[in-house]
Amino acid sequence: AEGDAAAGEKEFKKCKSCHMIADGDNSIVKGGKTGPNLFGLPGRTAGVGDFKYGKSLAAVGETGLAWDEAEFVAYVANPKDWLKDKLDDSKAKSKMSFKLKDADDAANIWAYLVSVSPE
Ligand code: HEM
């Protein structure tokens, strides 16, 4: 189902302790620095950017994987299991331990991230 960006904006409250959304100096959502800036995430290569990513997520990025809705929803449901699956490595590690199990909420947050993305 199509996500609801307005609902996703509210649900992003669960993420902002660790993630900001900032276009350079233009802050869209003030958030923590424990995780990477999620501005422009849709279409962006995983594990690439101005953040010290874990080895496993960086390795997924090296395979060329770019974030789309399906990968995003699967990742946030269980980052560690997603990394294990993508890398076919039972020892894969995630720096993000937070899990968002509700796929509808995740789809809403995805729609919100798309709505604040550059063209
Ligand atoms: C990474 C989404 C909550 C900490 C990521 C990435 C996404 C994401 C898509 C990968 C980014 C990339 O490849 O550039 C979300 C969403 C959240 C959420 C939608 C809320 C629903 C949190 C929370 C924390 C956190 C609450 C901290 C307690 C991190 C960290 C990474 C990360 C440390 C880097 C992972 C690594 O390098 O292995 N997050 N996140 N996230 N997130 Fe979150």
PDB file of C-alpha atoms and ligand atoms in Angstrom:
ATOM      1  CA  ALA A   1       0.000   0.000   0.000  1.00  0.00           C
ATOM      2  CA  GLU A   2       1.052   3.575  -0.667  1.00  0.00           C
ATOM      3  CA  GLY A   3       2.577   5.183   2.437  1.00  0.00           C
ATOM      4  CA  ASP A   4       1.108   8.255   4.110  1.00  0.00           C
ATOM      5  CA  ALA A   5       3.802  10.950   4.298  1.00  0.00           C
ATOM      6  CA  ALA A   6       1.925  13.025   6.909  1.00  0.00           C
ATOM      7  CA  ALA A   7       1.666   9.991   9.190  1.00  0.00           C
ATOM      8  CA  GLY A   8       5.305   9.192   8.457  1.00  0.00           C
ATOM      9  CA  GLU A   9       6.375  12.662   9.532  1.00  0.00           C
ATOM     10  CA  LYS A  10       4.836  11.968  12.971  1.00  0.00           C
ATOM     11  CA  GLU A  11       6.308   8.471  13.107  1.00  0.00           C
ATOM     12  CA  PHE A  12       9.759   9.840  12.347  1.00  0.00           C
ATOM     13  CA  LYS A  13       9.778  10.884  16.033  1.00  0.00           C
ATOM     14  CA  LYS A  14      10.945   7.309  16.697  1.00  0.00           C
ATOM     15  CA  CYS A  15      14.020   7.898  14.575  1.00  0.00           C
ATOM     16  CA  LYS A  16      15.154  11.395  15.442  1.00  0.00           C
ATOM     17  CA  SER A  17      17.005  10.524  18.628  1.00  0.00           C
ATOM     18  CA  CYS A  18      19.615   9.123  16.213  1.00  0.00           C
ATOM     19  CA  HIS A  19      18.841  10.552  12.762  1.00  0.00           C
ATOM     20  CA  MET A  20      18.541  14.097  11.494  1.00  0.00           C
ATOM     21  CA  ILE A  21      17.200  15.163   8.128  1.00  0.00           C
ATOM     22  CA  ALA A  22      19.336  18.033   6.893  1.00  0.00           C
ATOM     23  CA  ASP A  23      20.045  19.425   3.440  1.00  0.00           C
ATOM     24  CA  GLY A  24      23.451  20.923   4.133  1.00  0.00           C
ATOM     25  CA  ASP A  25      22.829  23.766   6.587  1.00  0.00           C
ATOM     26  CA  ASN A  26      19.065  23.541   6.071  1.00  0.00           C
ATOM     27  CA  SER A  27      17.721  21.420   8.911  1.00  0.00           C
ATOM     28  CA  ILE A  28      14.411  19.716   8.049  1.00  0.00           C
ATOM     29  CA  VAL A  29      14.312  17.605  11.225  1.00  0.00           C
ATOM     30  CA  LYS A  30      16.660  18.263  14.112  1.00  0.00           C
ATOM     31  CA  GLY A  31      17.952  14.947  15.301  1.00  0.00           C
ATOM     32  CA  GLY A  32      20.811  13.085  16.877  1.00  0.00           C
ATOM     33  CA  LYS A  33      24.117  12.161  15.329  1.00  0.00           C
ATOM     34  CA  THR A  34      24.258   8.541  16.431  1.00  0.00           C
ATOM     35  CA  GLY A  35      23.014   7.558  12.978  1.00  0.00           C
ATOM     36  CA  PRO A  36      23.484   9.009   9.477  1.00  0.00           C
ATOM     37  CA  ASN A  37      21.584  11.984   8.049  1.00  0.00           C
ATOM     38  CA  LEU A  38      18.581  10.555   6.192  1.00  0.00           C
ATOM     39  CA  PHE A  39      18.178  13.479   3.765  1.00  0.00           C
ATOM     40  CA  GLY A  40      17.959  12.133   0.228  1.00  0.00           C
ATOM     41  CA  LEU A  41      17.892   8.503   1.350  1.00  0.00           C
ATOM     42  CA  PRO A  42      15.535   7.258  -1.409  1.00  0.00           C
ATOM     43  CA  GLY A  43      17.760   6.083  -4.245  1.00  0.00           C
ATOM     44  CA  ARG A  44      20.959   6.616  -2.283  1.00  0.00           C
ATOM     45  CA  THR A  45      23.548   3.823  -2.091  1.00  0.00           C
ATOM     46  CA  ALA A  46      23.405   2.057   1.278  1.00  0.00           C
ATOM     47  CA  GLY A  47      26.194   2.744   3.743  1.00  0.00           C
ATOM     48  CA  VAL A  48      27.750   5.610   1.793  1.00  0.00           C
ATOM     49  CA  GLY A  49      28.050   9.181   3.022  1.00  0.00           C
ATOM     50  CA  ASP A  50      29.384  11.421   5.729  1.00  0.00           C
ATOM     51  CA  PHE A  51      29.053   8.890   8.561  1.00  0.00           C
ATOM     52  CA  LYS A  52      31.214   6.166  10.028  1.00  0.00           C
ATOM     53  CA  TYR A  53      29.112   3.213   8.862  1.00  0.00           C
ATOM     54  CA  GLY A  54      29.579  -0.283  10.181  1.00  0.00           C
ATOM     55  CA  LYS A  55      31.576  -2.667   7.999  1.00  0.00           C
ATOM     56  CA  SER A  56      28.553  -4.774   7.130  1.00  0.00           C
ATOM     57  CA  LEU A  57      26.355  -1.928   5.863  1.00  0.00           C
ATOM     58  CA  ALA A  58      29.334  -0.469   3.969  1.00  0.00           C
ATOM     59  CA  ALA A  59      29.878  -3.908   2.374  1.00  0.00           C
ATOM     60  CA  VAL A  60      26.250  -3.981   1.207  1.00  0.00           C
ATOM     61  CA  GLY A  61      26.786  -0.544  -0.328  1.00  0.00           C
ATOM     62  CA  GLU A  62      29.814  -1.882  -2.198  1.00  0.00           C
ATOM     63  CA  THR A  63      27.494  -4.344  -3.931  1.00  0.00           C
ATOM     64  CA  GLY A  64      25.702  -1.295  -5.370  1.00  0.00           C
ATOM     65  CA  LEU A  65      22.486  -1.658  -3.403  1.00  0.00           C
ATOM     66  CA  ALA A  66      20.492   1.579  -3.376  1.00  0.00           C
ATOM     67  CA  TRP A  67      17.593   2.218  -0.999  1.00  0.00           C
ATOM     68  CA  ASP A  68      14.122   1.595  -2.348  1.00  0.00           C
ATOM     69  CA  GLU A  69      10.927   1.115  -0.383  1.00  0.00           C
ATOM     70  CA  ALA A  70      11.125  -2.672  -0.158  1.00  0.00           C
ATOM     71  CA  GLU A  71      14.749  -2.707   1.066  1.00  0.00           C
ATOM     72  CA  PHE A  72      14.040   0.134   3.501  1.00  0.00           C
ATOM     73  CA  VAL A  73      10.999  -1.590   5.037  1.00  0.00           C
ATOM     74  CA  ALA A  74      12.933  -4.866   5.377  1.00  0.00           C
ATOM     75  CA  TYR A  75      16.012  -3.137   6.822  1.00  0.00           C
ATOM     76  CA  VAL A  76      14.233  -1.138   9.530  1.00  0.00           C
ATOM     77  CA  ALA A  77      12.234  -4.217  10.604  1.00  0.00           C
ATOM     78  CA  ASN A  78      15.491  -5.911  11.588  1.00  0.00           C
ATOM     79  CA  PRO A  79      18.758  -4.304  10.439  1.00  0.00           C
ATOM     80  CA  LYS A  80      20.970  -7.147  11.638  1.00  0.00           C
ATOM     81  CA  ASP A  81      18.950  -9.888   9.945  1.00  0.00           C
ATOM     82  CA  TRP A  82      18.780  -7.804   6.766  1.00  0.00           C
ATOM     83  CA  LEU A  83      22.584  -7.457   6.748  1.00  0.00           C
ATOM     84  CA  LYS A  84      23.044 -11.191   7.384  1.00  0.00           C
ATOM     85  CA  ASP A  85      20.730 -11.953   4.488  1.00  0.00           C
ATOM     86  CA  LYS A  86      22.253  -9.453   2.038  1.00  0.00           C
ATOM     87  CA  LEU A  87      25.815 -10.536   2.801  1.00  0.00           C
ATOM     88  CA  ASP A  88      24.981 -14.206   3.320  1.00  0.00           C
ATOM     89  CA  ASP A  89      27.054 -13.899   6.478  1.00  0.00           C
ATOM     90  CA  SER A  90      25.706 -15.040   9.842  1.00  0.00           C
ATOM     91  CA  LYS A  91      28.315 -12.827  11.539  1.00  0.00           C
ATOM     92  CA  ALA A  92      27.169  -9.551   9.965  1.00  0.00           C
ATOM     93  CA  LYS A  93      26.848  -6.726  12.488  1.00  0.00           C
ATOM     94  CA  SER A  94      24.600  -3.666  12.598  1.00  0.00           C
ATOM     95  CA  LYS A  95      25.316  -0.372  14.323  1.00  0.00           C
ATOM     96  CA  MET A  96      21.541   0.189  14.318  1.00  0.00           C
ATOM     97  CA  SER A  97      19.839  -2.042  16.877  1.00  0.00           C
ATOM     98  CA  PHE A  98      16.482  -0.232  16.760  1.00  0.00           C
ATOM     99  CA  LYS A  99      13.720  -2.221  15.011  1.00  0.00           C
ATOM    100  CA  LEU A 100      10.538  -0.892  13.467  1.00  0.00           C
ATOM    101  CA  LYS A 101       8.427  -4.019  13.026  1.00  0.00           C
ATOM    102  CA  ASP A 102       5.273  -2.361  11.689  1.00  0.00           C
ATOM    103  CA  ALA A 103       5.569  -2.417   7.884  1.00  0.00           C
ATOM    104  CA  ASP A 104       2.789   0.168   7.480  1.00  0.00           C
ATOM    105  CA  ASP A 105       4.623   2.601   9.744  1.00  0.00           C
ATOM    106  CA  ALA A 106       7.828   1.945   7.800  1.00  0.00           C
ATOM    107  CA  ALA A 107       6.032   2.597   4.476  1.00  0.00           C
ATOM    108  CA  ASN A 108       4.714   5.873   5.911  1.00  0.00           C
ATOM    109  CA  ILE A 109       8.204   6.947   6.979  1.00  0.00           C
ATOM    110  CA  TRP A 110       9.491   6.016   3.513  1.00  0.00           C
ATOM    111  CA  ALA A 111       6.792   8.214   1.935  1.00  0.00           C
ATOM    112  CA  TYR A 112       7.818  11.040   4.252  1.00  0.00           C
ATOM    113  CA  LEU A 113      11.511  10.662   3.322  1.00  0.00           C
ATOM    114  CA  VAL A 114      10.532  10.722  -0.365  1.00  0.00           C
ATOM    115  CA  SER A 115       8.466  13.886   0.253  1.00  0.00           C
ATOM    116  CA  VAL A 116      11.471  15.742   1.701  1.00  0.00           C
ATOM    117  CA  SER A 117      13.924  14.479  -0.925  1.00  0.00           C
ATOM    118  CA  PRO A 118      15.444  16.574  -3.675  1.00  0.00           C
ATOM    119  CA  GLU A 119      14.012  15.966  -7.174  1.00  0.00           C
TER     120      GLU A 119
HETATM  121  C1  HEM B   1      21.310   3.448   9.791  1.00  0.00           C
HETATM  122  C2  HEM B   1      16.573   4.290   9.225  1.00  0.00           C
HETATM  123  C3  HEM B   1      16.010   4.617  14.035  1.00  0.00           C
HETATM  124  C4  HEM B   1      20.814   4.343  14.547  1.00  0.00           C
HETATM  125  C5  HEM B   1      20.070   3.628   9.210  1.00  0.00           C
HETATM  126  C6  HEM B   1      19.779   3.524   7.804  1.00  0.00           C
HETATM  127  C7  HEM B   1      18.459   3.738   7.641  1.00  0.00           C
HETATM  128  C8  HEM B   1      17.897   3.999   8.954  1.00  0.00           C
HETATM  129  C9  HEM B   1      17.669   3.700   6.347  1.00  0.00           C
HETATM  130  C10 HEM B   1      20.798   3.252   6.700  1.00  0.00           C
HETATM  131  C11 HEM B   1      21.261   4.611   6.182  1.00  0.00           C
HETATM  132  C12 HEM B   1      22.255   4.608   5.043  1.00  0.00           C
HETATM  133  O1  HEM B   1      22.521   3.564   4.413  1.00  0.00           O
HETATM  134  O2  HEM B   1      22.792   5.710   4.756  1.00  0.00           O
HETATM  135  C13 HEM B   1      16.019   4.479  10.474  1.00  0.00           C
HETATM  136  C14 HEM B   1      14.615   4.750  10.718  1.00  0.00           C
HETATM  137  C15 HEM B   1      14.449   4.799  12.071  1.00  0.00           C
HETATM  138  C16 HEM B   1      15.748   4.603  12.678  1.00  0.00           C
HETATM  139  C17 HEM B   1      13.566   4.946   9.629  1.00  0.00           C
HETATM  140  C18 HEM B   1      13.174   4.976  12.864  1.00  0.00           C
HETATM  141  C19 HEM B   1      12.038   4.300  12.489  1.00  0.00           C
HETATM  142  C20 HEM B   1      17.265   4.586  14.606  1.00  0.00           C
HETATM  143  C21 HEM B   1      17.539   4.751  16.020  1.00  0.00           C
HETATM  144  C22 HEM B   1      18.898   4.653  16.158  1.00  0.00           C
HETATM  145  C23 HEM B   1      19.471   4.444  14.840  1.00  0.00           C
HETATM  146  C24 HEM B   1      16.473   5.018  17.090  1.00  0.00           C
HETATM  147  C25 HEM B   1      19.747   4.756  17.406  1.00  0.00           C
HETATM  148  C26 HEM B   1      19.319   4.273  18.620  1.00  0.00           C
HETATM  149  C27 HEM B   1      21.360   4.052  13.316  1.00  0.00           C
HETATM  150  C28 HEM B   1      22.773   3.790  13.089  1.00  0.00           C
HETATM  151  C29 HEM B   1      22.906   3.500  11.717  1.00  0.00           C
HETATM  152  C30 HEM B   1      21.589   3.629  11.131  1.00  0.00           C
HETATM  153  C31 HEM B   1      23.881   3.813  14.141  1.00  0.00           C
HETATM  154  C32 HEM B   1      24.175   3.048  10.991  1.00  0.00           C
HETATM  155  C33 HEM B   1      24.100   1.530  10.845  1.00  0.00           C
HETATM  156  C34 HEM B   1      25.403   0.839  10.429  1.00  0.00           C
HETATM  157  O3  HEM B   1      26.356   1.528  10.023  1.00  0.00           O
HETATM  158  O4  HEM B   1      25.447  -0.403  10.521  1.00  0.00           O
HETATM  159  N1  HEM B   1      18.907   3.914   9.887  1.00  0.00           N
HETATM  160  N2  HEM B   1      16.667   4.405  11.675  1.00  0.00           N
HETATM  161  N3  HEM B   1      18.458   4.401  13.916  1.00  0.00           N
HETATM  162  N4  HEM B   1      20.687   3.944  12.125  1.00  0.00           N
HETATM  163 FE1  HEM B   1      18.688   4.130  11.908  1.00  0.00          FE
END
